[in-house]
Coordinates of C-alpha atoms in Angstrom, one line a residue:
M1243 CA 85.8 292.5 184.6
T1244 CA 87.1 293.4 181.1
L1245 CA 88.2 297.4 180.4
G1246 CA 85.2 299.2 179.2
S1247 CA 82.5 297.0 180.5
A1248 CA 80.1 297.6 183.3
V1249 CA 77.8 295.9 185.5
I1250 CA 74.5 296.7 186.7
S1251 CA 72.0 295.2 189.5
P1252 CA 68.1 294.8 189.1
A1253 CA 67.9 297.3 191.9
Q1254 CA 69.8 299.7 190.5
D1255 CA 68.1 299.2 186.9
Q1256 CA 64.9 299.3 187.9
A1257 CA 66.0 302.4 189.8
A1258 CA 67.2 304.5 186.8
P1259 CA 64.8 306.9 184.9
A1260 CA 63.2 305.2 182.2
S1261 CA 63.8 307.9 179.8
Q1262 CA 68.0 307.2 180.8
S1263 CA 69.6 305.4 177.8
D1264 CA 71.8 302.9 178.4
P1265 CA 75.6 304.0 178.3
L1266 CA 77.0 301.2 176.4
K1267 CA 75.0 301.9 173.5
R1268 CA 74.6 306.1 173.4
P1269 CA 77.1 306.3 170.6
V1270 CA 80.4 308.0 170.7
P1271 CA 81.0 311.3 169.4
D1272 CA 84.4 311.6 167.3
K1273 CA 85.6 313.7 169.6
Q1274 CA 85.5 311.3 172.4
K1275 CA 86.7 308.4 170.4
K1276 CA 89.7 310.7 169.5
A1277 CA 90.9 311.0 173.1
N1278 CA 89.9 307.7 173.6
A1279 CA 92.4 306.7 171.2
K1280 CA 95.2 309.5 172.9
A1281 CA 94.2 308.1 176.2
L1282 CA 95.2 304.8 174.7
R1283 CA 98.8 305.9 173.2
I1284 CA 99.4 307.7 176.7
E1285 CA 98.9 304.6 178.4
L1286 CA 100.9 302.4 175.6
S1287 CA 104.2 304.3 176.1
K1288 CA 103.9 304.5 179.7
T1289 CA 104.7 300.7 179.5
Y1290 CA 105.1 299.5 176.7
R1291 CA 106.4 301.5 173.8
K1292 CA 110.0 301.2 175.0
W1293 CA 109.9 297.4 174.3
L1294 CA 107.6 298.2 171.1
D1295 CA 109.9 300.9 169.5
E1296 CA 112.8 300.4 171.1
D1297 CA 113.8 297.0 172.4
V1298 CA 112.2 294.8 169.4
H1299 CA 112.5 297.4 166.8
W1300 CA 114.5 295.7 164.0
I1301 CA 113.5 292.0 165.0
I1302 CA 109.0 292.8 164.9
T1303 CA 107.3 291.5 162.1
D1304 CA 104.5 294.1 160.7
Q1305 CA 102.4 291.4 161.5
E1306 CA 103.3 291.1 165.1
K1307 CA 103.5 294.5 165.1
S1308 CA 99.7 295.1 164.0
A1309 CA 98.8 292.6 166.5
F1310 CA 100.1 294.1 169.3
M1311 CA 98.8 297.6 168.5
Q1312 CA 95.2 295.8 168.7
L1313 CA 96.0 294.5 171.5
S1314 CA 93.3 296.3 174.2
N1315 CA 94.8 295.6 178.2
D1316 CA 98.2 295.0 180.0
E1317 CA 97.6 291.2 180.6
E1318 CA 97.3 290.8 176.9
R1319 CA 100.3 292.7 176.1
D1320 CA 102.4 290.8 178.5
Q1321 CA 100.9 287.3 177.2
F1322 CA 101.9 288.7 173.9
I1323 CA 105.3 289.5 174.7
E1324 CA 105.9 286.0 176.7
A1325 CA 104.8 284.5 173.0
F1326 CA 107.0 286.4 171.1
W1327 CA 110.4 285.5 172.5
Q1328 CA 109.1 281.3 173.1
R1329 CA 108.4 282.2 169.4
R1330 CA 112.4 282.5 168.5
D1331 CA 113.1 280.2 171.7
P1332 CA 115.9 277.7 170.0
T1333 CA 115.5 275.4 173.2
P1334 CA 112.6 276.1 174.4
D1335 CA 112.9 273.1 176.6
T1336 CA 114.9 275.0 179.6
E1337 CA 114.5 278.3 181.4
E1338 CA 117.3 280.0 179.5
N1339 CA 115.6 282.1 176.2
E1340 CA 119.7 281.9 174.1
Y1341 CA 117.9 284.0 171.4
K1342 CA 116.3 286.9 173.9
E1343 CA 119.3 287.5 176.2
E1344 CA 121.7 287.3 172.8
H1345 CA 119.2 290.2 171.3
Y1346 CA 119.8 292.3 173.9
R1347 CA 123.4 292.0 174.2
R1348 CA 123.7 293.1 170.7
I1349 CA 121.5 296.1 171.4
A1350 CA 124.1 296.6 174.2
Y1351 CA 127.4 296.1 172.4
A1352 CA 125.7 298.4 169.3
N1353 CA 124.9 301.3 172.2
E1354 CA 128.8 301.2 173.3
H1355 CA 130.4 301.3 170.1
Y1356 CA 128.6 302.5 167.3
A1357 CA 126.3 305.7 168.9
A1358 CA 127.2 309.1 166.9
G1359 CA 124.7 311.8 168.1
I1360 CA 121.8 308.6 168.4
P1361 CA 121.6 305.6 170.2
G1362 CA 123.9 302.9 168.8
W1363 CA 120.8 300.3 167.9
K1364 CA 119.7 302.9 165.4
T1365 CA 122.3 303.4 163.7
D1366 CA 122.6 301.6 160.2
R1367 CA 126.0 299.8 162.0
G1368 CA 123.8 298.9 165.2
H1369 CA 120.8 297.2 163.6
M1370 CA 122.9 295.1 161.0
Y1371 CA 124.4 293.8 164.0
I1372 CA 121.6 293.3 166.3
V1373 CA 119.5 291.7 163.6
F1374 CA 122.8 289.7 161.9
G1375 CA 125.3 289.8 164.8
P1376 CA 129.0 290.2 164.0
P1377 CA 130.2 290.1 160.7
D1378 CA 132.5 287.3 160.1
E1379 CA 135.1 290.0 158.7
I1380 CA 135.3 294.0 158.6
D1381 CA 137.0 296.0 156.1
S1382 CA 137.7 299.4 158.3
H1383 CA 138.5 302.2 156.5
P1384 CA 138.2 305.0 159.6
S1385 CA 140.3 307.6 158.4
G1386 CA 139.2 307.5 155.0
G1387 CA 142.4 308.2 152.6
T1388 CA 143.8 306.9 149.3
Y1389 CA 141.8 304.3 148.0
E1390 CA 143.1 301.6 145.1
R1391 CA 139.8 300.4 143.4
P1392 CA 139.2 297.2 142.7
Q1393 CA 138.7 296.9 138.9
E1394 CA 134.5 296.1 139.6
E1395 CA 134.6 299.9 140.6
G1396 CA 136.3 301.2 138.2
G1397 CA 140.0 301.0 139.0
G1398 CA 142.0 303.5 139.7
E1399 CA 142.8 305.7 142.8
T1400 CA 141.2 308.2 144.7
S1401 CA 140.3 309.7 148.4
T1402 CA 137.7 308.5 150.5
F1403 CA 135.4 309.1 153.3
P1404 CA 135.7 307.0 155.9
F1405 CA 133.9 303.6 155.6
E1406 CA 133.7 299.9 156.4
Q1407 CA 132.9 296.5 155.0
W1408 CA 131.0 294.0 156.4
R1409 CA 131.2 290.5 155.2
Y1410 CA 129.0 287.6 156.6
R1411 CA 129.9 284.7 154.8
Y1412 CA 126.1 283.7 155.0
I1413 CA 122.9 285.2 156.0
E1414 CA 119.8 282.8 156.2
G1415 CA 117.1 283.8 153.6
I1416 CA 119.7 286.4 152.2
G1417 CA 122.6 284.7 150.5
Q1418 CA 126.1 283.8 151.1
E1419 CA 128.7 286.7 151.0
V1420 CA 127.0 289.7 151.5
I1421 CA 129.2 292.4 151.7
I1422 CA 127.0 295.6 153.3
E1423 CA 129.4 299.2 153.1
F1424 CA 128.7 302.2 155.1
V1425 CA 130.0 305.3 154.7
D1426 CA 130.6 308.2 157.1
T1427 CA 130.2 311.4 154.4
C1428 CA 130.1 314.1 157.4
M1429 CA 133.4 312.7 159.3
C1430 CA 131.4 312.3 162.3
N1431 CA 131.1 308.6 162.8
D1432 CA 127.6 308.2 161.4
Y1433 CA 128.5 305.9 159.2
H1434 CA 125.6 304.6 157.2
M1435 CA 124.6 302.2 155.0
S1436 CA 125.0 302.9 151.1
L1437 CA 123.7 301.7 147.9
D1438 CA 125.8 303.7 145.6
R1439 CA 129.7 301.8 146.4
S1440 CA 130.9 305.2 145.0
E1441 CA 129.2 307.1 147.4
K1442 CA 132.3 307.0 149.9
D1443 CA 134.6 308.8 147.0
A1444 CA 135.4 312.1 148.3
L1445 CA 137.1 313.2 145.0
K1446 CA 133.5 312.5 142.9
N1447 CA 132.8 315.6 142.4
T1448 CA 136.1 317.3 142.4
P1449 CA 136.8 317.2 138.2
N1450 CA 139.4 315.6 137.1
A1451 CA 140.1 314.1 139.9
G1452 CA 140.2 310.5 141.6
L1453 CA 139.9 309.3 137.7
T1454 CA 139.0 305.9 136.8
L1455 CA 141.3 303.7 134.8
Y1456 CA 139.0 304.8 131.7
E1457 CA 139.1 308.0 132.5
Q1458 CA 142.8 307.9 133.0
M1459 CA 143.1 306.4 129.4
G1460 CA 140.9 309.1 127.7
L1461 CA 138.4 306.1 127.1
A1462 CA 135.7 307.1 129.2
N1463 CA 134.6 310.9 130.4
K1464 CA 134.1 311.6 134.2
T1465 CA 130.6 313.4 133.4
S1466 CA 129.1 309.9 132.7
R1467 CA 129.1 309.3 136.3
F1468 CA 126.5 311.8 136.5
T1469 CA 124.5 311.6 133.1
G1470 CA 123.4 307.9 133.4
S1471 CA 120.4 306.8 135.4
G1472 CA 121.7 304.3 137.0
L1473 CA 121.4 303.6 140.5
E1474 CA 125.9 303.7 141.4
Q1475 CA 128.0 306.7 140.2
L1476 CA 131.2 304.4 140.0
G1477 CA 132.4 305.7 136.4
A1478 CA 133.3 303.0 133.3
G1479 CA 136.3 300.5 133.8
P1480 CA 137.0 297.1 131.9
F1481 CA 135.0 295.3 134.3
N1482 CA 131.8 296.7 135.2
Q1483 CA 130.4 297.0 132.5
D1484 CA 127.1 295.3 133.7
L1485 CA 126.8 297.7 136.5
Q1486 CA 122.9 298.2 135.8
T1487 CA 121.8 294.1 135.3
K1488 CA 123.3 294.1 138.8
E1489 CA 121.2 296.6 140.5
F1490 CA 118.3 295.0 140.8
D1491 CA 120.3 292.2 143.3
R1492 CA 121.6 295.2 145.2
L1493 CA 118.6 296.7 145.9
S1494 CA 116.8 293.1 146.3
Q1495 CA 119.8 292.6 149.3
Y1496 CA 119.3 295.5 150.6
A1497 CA 115.4 295.3 151.0
K1498 CA 116.2 292.1 152.5
L1499 CA 118.4 293.4 155.2
Q1500 CA 115.9 296.3 156.0
A1501 CA 113.4 293.9 157.0
A1502 CA 113.2 292.2 160.2
P1503 CA 114.4 288.4 159.8
A1504 CA 111.8 285.7 159.7
V1505 CA 111.0 283.9 162.9
K1506 CA 112.9 280.6 163.1
F1507 CA 112.0 277.4 163.9
K1508 CA 108.1 277.8 162.6
D1509 CA 106.9 274.4 164.1
L1510 CA 107.4 275.7 167.5
E1511 CA 104.7 278.7 166.6
E1512 CA 101.8 276.4 166.7
V1513 CA 102.8 274.9 170.4
V1514 CA 103.0 278.5 171.5
S1515 CA 99.9 279.8 169.9
H1516 CA 97.5 276.7 171.0
H1517 CA 99.8 275.1 173.9
I1518 CA 99.3 271.8 172.0
S1519 CA 101.6 269.2 171.1
V1520 CA 100.5 266.3 168.7
N1521 CA 102.3 263.0 168.6
L1522 CA 100.6 260.8 166.8
M1523 CA 103.4 258.3 166.1
P1524 CA 105.0 257.4 169.3
F1525 CA 108.5 256.6 169.7
D1526 CA 111.6 257.1 172.3
V1527 CA 114.5 259.0 172.2
R1528 CA 117.4 258.8 174.5
V1529 CA 121.0 261.0 174.3
D1530 CA 124.5 260.0 175.9
F1531 CA 127.7 262.0 175.6
V1532 CA 131.1 260.2 174.8
K1533 CA 134.0 263.1 174.8
V1534 CA 136.0 261.7 172.1
T1535 CA 138.8 264.7 172.4
G1536 CA 139.1 268.6 173.8
D1537 CA 137.0 270.0 171.7
T1538 CA 134.8 267.2 170.3
V1539 CA 132.3 264.9 171.7
L1540 CA 130.5 262.2 170.7
V1541 CA 126.3 262.3 171.3
P1542 CA 124.8 259.0 170.2
I1543 CA 121.2 259.1 169.6
T1544 CA 119.3 256.6 170.0
I1545 CA 115.7 256.0 168.7
Q1546 CA 113.1 253.6 170.1
V1547 CA 109.8 252.4 167.9
K1548 CA 107.8 249.6 169.3
N1549 CA 106.3 246.7 167.0
R1550 CA 103.1 247.4 168.3
D1551 CA 103.0 251.4 166.9
V1552 CA 103.9 250.3 163.5
T1553 CA 101.8 248.9 161.1
F1554 CA 102.9 245.7 159.1
Q1555 CA 101.9 245.3 155.8
N1556 CA 102.7 241.0 155.0
K1557 CA 105.1 240.3 151.9
E1558 CA 105.3 236.8 150.7
G1559 CA 104.2 235.4 154.4
V1560 CA 106.5 237.6 156.5
E1561 CA 105.0 240.6 157.9
R1562 CA 106.6 244.4 157.3
G1563 CA 106.8 247.4 158.8
T1564 CA 108.9 250.5 157.5
V1565 CA 109.9 253.5 159.3
N1566 CA 111.2 256.9 158.3
I1567 CA 113.5 258.6 160.2
F1568 CA 114.9 261.8 159.8
M1569 CA 117.3 263.9 162.3
R1570 CA 118.2 267.1 162.2
V1571 CA 121.1 269.0 164.7
T1572 CA 121.2 272.8 164.4
T1573 CA 123.1 275.6 166.4
L1574 CA 121.0 277.9 168.5
T1575 CA 121.2 280.5 165.8
G1576 CA 119.4 278.3 163.1
K1577 CA 122.9 277.0 161.2
I1578 CA 122.0 273.4 160.1
V1579 CA 125.2 271.2 161.2
Q1580 CA 123.4 267.8 160.3
T1581 CA 120.9 265.5 158.8
F1582 CA 119.9 262.5 158.5
E1583 CA 117.5 260.5 156.5
E1584 CA 116.3 256.4 156.8
P1585 CA 114.8 253.7 156.7
V1586 CA 114.3 251.4 159.3
Q1587 CA 112.7 248.0 157.7
I1588 CA 111.1 245.0 160.8
D1589 CA 110.6 241.9 159.1
V1590 CA 108.4 239.7 161.3
P1591 CA 107.2 235.8 160.7
V1592 CA 103.4 236.4 160.2
E1593 CA 102.9 233.6 163.4
L1594 CA 105.5 235.7 165.2
L1595 CA 103.9 239.1 165.2
P1596 CA 101.5 239.2 168.0
K1597 CA 103.8 237.6 170.2
T1598 CA 106.5 240.3 169.3
A1599 CA 104.3 243.5 169.5
E1600 CA 106.3 244.4 172.6
N1601 CA 109.0 244.3 171.3
A1602 CA 111.2 247.5 169.7
A1603 CA 113.0 248.6 166.9
V1604 CA 116.6 250.9 167.6
Y1605 CA 118.2 253.1 165.3
W1606 CA 121.2 254.1 166.6
K1607 CA 123.4 257.6 165.2
A1608 CA 127.0 258.8 167.2
L1609 CA 127.1 261.8 165.9
P1610 CA 131.0 263.8 166.2
L1611 CA 129.8 267.8 167.8
R1612 CA 132.0 270.6 168.7
I1613 CA 132.0 270.9 172.8
S1614 CA 133.5 275.2 172.6
Q1615 CA 129.7 275.5 170.7
N1616 CA 128.1 273.6 173.9
R1617 CA 123.7 273.6 172.6
Y1618 CA 122.4 272.8 170.1
R1619 CA 119.1 271.5 169.3
L1620 CA 118.0 268.4 168.0
D1621 CA 114.9 267.8 165.7
V1622 CA 114.0 264.1 165.1
V1623 CA 110.6 263.0 162.8
V1624 CA 109.7 259.2 162.6
K1625 CA 107.4 258.3 159.9
D1626 CA 104.9 254.9 159.9
V1627 CA 105.3 254.6 155.9
N1628 CA 102.3 252.3 155.9
G1629 CA 100.2 253.9 158.7
D1630 CA 101.2 256.8 157.3
R1631 CA 101.1 258.5 160.6
T1632 CA 104.3 260.7 161.6
G1633 CA 105.8 261.9 165.5
S1634 CA 108.0 264.4 166.1
W1635 CA 110.3 265.3 168.8
S1636 CA 112.5 268.5 169.7
H1637 CA 115.2 268.8 172.5
A1638 CA 117.9 270.9 173.5
I1639 CA 121.4 269.4 173.5
Q1640 CA 123.6 270.7 176.4
I1641 CA 127.5 269.4 176.2
P1642 CA 128.5 268.6 179.5
D1643 CA 131.4 269.9 181.1
F1644 CA 134.4 268.2 180.0
S1645 CA 137.1 270.3 181.6
E1646 CA 140.7 269.1 181.4
D1647 CA 141.5 270.4 185.1
K1648 CA 137.6 268.6 186.1
L1649 CA 136.9 265.0 187.3
S1650 CA 134.2 263.9 184.9
S1651 CA 132.4 261.0 182.9
S1652 CA 130.2 260.1 180.3
T1653 CA 126.8 258.8 180.1
L1654 CA 126.0 256.1 182.3
I1655 CA 124.6 253.8 180.0
I1656 CA 122.0 250.7 181.0
A1657 CA 122.5 248.3 177.9
D1658 CA 120.8 245.0 176.8
Q1659 CA 124.0 244.1 175.0
M1660 CA 127.4 245.1 175.9
E1661 CA 130.3 243.1 173.8
Q1662 CA 133.8 243.7 172.3
V1663 CA 134.1 243.8 168.8
A1664 CA 136.5 242.3 166.3
T1665 CA 139.7 244.6 165.7
K1666 CA 138.7 246.2 162.1
N1667 CA 135.2 246.9 163.7
V1668 CA 136.7 249.4 166.8
G1669 CA 135.1 252.6 166.0
T1670 CA 132.7 251.8 163.3
G1671 CA 129.2 250.0 163.1
N1672 CA 126.0 250.5 165.0
F1673 CA 126.4 251.0 168.8
V1674 CA 129.8 250.7 169.0
I1675 CA 131.6 253.0 171.0
G1676 CA 135.7 252.0 170.8
T1677 CA 136.1 248.8 171.3
T1678 CA 132.6 247.9 172.5
K1679 CA 129.2 247.5 171.1
V1680 CA 126.9 248.8 173.4
R1681 CA 123.2 249.1 172.9
P1682 CA 121.3 251.0 175.2
R1683 CA 118.0 250.9 176.6
V1684 CA 115.8 253.7 176.0
A1685 CA 113.7 255.1 178.2
P1686 CA 109.7 255.1 177.7
S1687 CA 108.4 258.9 177.3
D1688 CA 105.7 258.1 180.3
G1689 CA 108.3 259.1 182.9
K1690 CA 108.7 255.1 183.5
P1691 CA 112.5 253.5 184.0
I1692 CA 113.8 251.2 181.4
S1693 CA 113.1 247.3 182.4
F1694 CA 114.7 244.1 182.2
K1695 CA 113.2 240.5 182.6
R1696 CA 114.8 237.8 184.7
N1697 CA 116.1 236.2 182.5
Q1698 CA 118.0 239.2 181.2
K1699 CA 121.8 240.6 181.6
L1700 CA 121.7 244.4 182.8
N1701 CA 125.5 245.7 180.9
F1702 CA 126.8 249.3 182.8
W1703 CA 129.0 251.3 180.5
M1704 CA 131.0 254.6 181.5
Q1705 CA 133.9 256.1 180.6
V1706 CA 135.9 258.6 183.2
Y1707 CA 137.8 261.8 182.7
N1708 CA 140.8 263.7 183.9
L1709 CA 141.3 261.2 186.6
S1710 CA 145.1 262.5 188.3
V1711 CA 148.0 260.8 187.5
D1712 CA 150.6 260.6 189.9
E1713 CA 154.0 262.2 188.5
K1714 CA 156.2 258.8 190.0
T1715 CA 154.1 255.7 189.4
H1716 CA 152.6 257.9 185.8
R1717 CA 149.4 255.7 187.2
P1718 CA 146.2 256.9 188.6
S1719 CA 144.4 256.3 192.0
A1720 CA 141.1 256.2 191.9
T1721 CA 138.4 253.7 193.6
I1722 CA 135.0 253.2 191.7
E1723 CA 132.3 252.4 193.5
Y1724 CA 128.9 250.7 192.4
N1725 CA 125.8 251.1 194.1
V1726 CA 122.9 249.3 193.6
T1727 CA 119.6 250.1 195.6
D1728 CA 116.3 249.0 195.8
A1729 CA 112.6 251.9 196.3
N1730 CA 113.4 251.8 199.5
N1731 CA 117.1 252.9 199.4
K1732 CA 118.1 249.3 200.8
A1733 CA 121.4 248.3 199.6
V1734 CA 121.1 245.6 197.4
I1735 CA 124.6 245.6 195.6
H1736 CA 128.0 247.2 196.8
T1737 CA 131.1 246.3 194.9
V1738 CA 134.6 248.8 195.0
E1739 CA 137.5 248.0 193.1
S1740 CA 140.4 250.6 192.2
T1741 CA 142.7 251.6 189.7
D1742 CA 145.5 249.4 191.3
T1743 CA 144.3 246.4 189.9
M1744 CA 143.1 247.7 186.1
G1745 CA 145.9 246.9 184.4
N1746 CA 147.6 249.7 182.8
V1747 CA 145.4 252.7 182.6
G1748 CA 145.9 256.2 182.3
D1749 CA 143.8 259.9 182.8
Q1750 CA 140.6 257.7 180.9
V1751 CA 139.6 254.8 182.2
T1752 CA 136.3 252.2 180.5
L1753 CA 134.0 251.1 183.1
E1754 CA 132.2 247.5 181.8
K1755 CA 130.1 245.7 184.4
T1756 CA 127.5 243.1 183.7
L1757 CA 125.0 241.9 186.3
S1758 CA 122.2 239.6 185.8
A1759 CA 118.5 240.2 186.4
A1760 CA 117.9 237.0 188.0
N1761 CA 119.9 238.0 190.9
L1762 CA 116.7 241.1 191.9
P1763 CA 113.9 240.5 192.8
V1764 CA 110.6 242.7 190.6
G1765 CA 111.4 245.7 191.4
L1766 CA 112.4 249.5 190.9
Y1767 CA 116.6 249.9 191.3
K1768 CA 118.8 252.9 191.0
I1769 CA 122.4 252.0 189.9
E1770 CA 125.2 254.7 191.5
I1771 CA 128.6 254.5 189.8
K1772 CA 130.8 256.5 192.1
V1773 CA 134.6 257.5 191.3
N1774 CA 136.9 258.6 193.9
D1775 CA 140.2 260.4 192.7
N1776 CA 142.7 260.0 195.7
L1777 CA 144.9 262.4 194.1
S1778 CA 142.8 265.4 193.1
K1779 CA 140.2 265.0 196.0
Q1780 CA 137.2 265.2 193.2
T1781 CA 134.3 262.3 192.6
V1782 CA 131.7 262.1 189.9
D1783 CA 129.2 259.9 190.9
P1784 CA 126.2 259.4 188.1
T1785 CA 123.0 257.4 188.6
A1786 CA 120.6 256.1 186.5
T1787 CA 117.2 254.0 187.4
F1788 CA 116.1 250.3 186.2
A1789 CA 113.0 248.4 186.9
V1790 CA 113.2 244.1 186.8
E1791 CA 109.9 242.8 186.0

């Protein structure tokens, strides 16, 4: 039953006097309307007013606030709040909402560091910190004092109130090299954002004190600072003749800083609002992780498109399909790390096209990403050019823990091709990782495992990191078990090898094994590669599933 509704049974309706009017249709007096509105405000203040007026005060847009105020019950408000955070979640496919967590961390920091008779989140510095995060650089003058003006402020020496200048290298939607100045004119730690850079000048209203260069040279009079109609009262100088022309830029920046930040990842808004996902052009994606250095990981991304999903056109006796692939990697704050756009062309003889419908085109790109960043977002868009169909895929990338004191491994890759490359091609070219060409099989998005025909070979590739090295022999001591089990968890293959027989190895080992699918009956299997470090007593045992058809 919704708020304000009533249910009257037939018996009650018959018993009611005929002269009694329907209370739902009875006009509501103005006095009662005001009482209802007041009751709504009281109800809202009890449970949701703090969230609206404090928690999201600086980040909620006017449209969102207006929509929230029109909601009629708590269930709708709870749904709104959930959607509000989901729209801003940079990794919607994980349980954590990093945006929300970072937002409340910033509020706590602002309250701890910027309080000035009012909570820190209400101050100008708290406002900027909550919305834009910590600045890249802070020029702080907590006691004021002697100040050498830069030439663009008129030059000369003066004395200032306490002030700070926050510098952001880049703020999306505002620009590069954004400087925000805060001045504490009451010297009570109440710093406010200032449009006029002369506001920090404590001697501005003192005659013949704190003069600019032109004023000292007699080329300008200090009183002219107060007779103009400009935004700032800096005084004339050799490098600030165009102050008025820059006023619009300062006002524009100020207005943009005051506005709520735009909701990022607009493509997620429809998904959140309508809970739908459109993927007209199907394709599959696989993401792997290979450690390169202490702070860099190689992230090979493999995209697979089935021929049956590509529109082919006859070009001089050859059926040609063209697929455009776009990839973008961003940080959780929305900063673009890398972007790629590349066409993939598929040529098939006319007579073979029906027979190759289940074949697939595979695109591969290896991205070096910083381990310290830990989390990224990957967006992939694939377009069938001839068929004018587009599909999109978004996923969070979480870098594995490759701590130097912890035994770890790369992704376990099951590949349909694995071969050594020529020395000149080491580390370069499609599917090349180090000295080996490894083309991963990509599992379909419907949850089924990767599959191999019985006439194919299965290749397993994996790297192991941080093996302990004996101080005397300068070698690791580890055993590697290869276990293949069927759907009933029955052991099919079990082999063991040791680093003692691997020649000259150190704390990192690359494992490469090949198995003929003909040796396995049709069915579902799991491969586990278990590495036991006999020195550190640590173990890693990544697994993967595959099917033989």
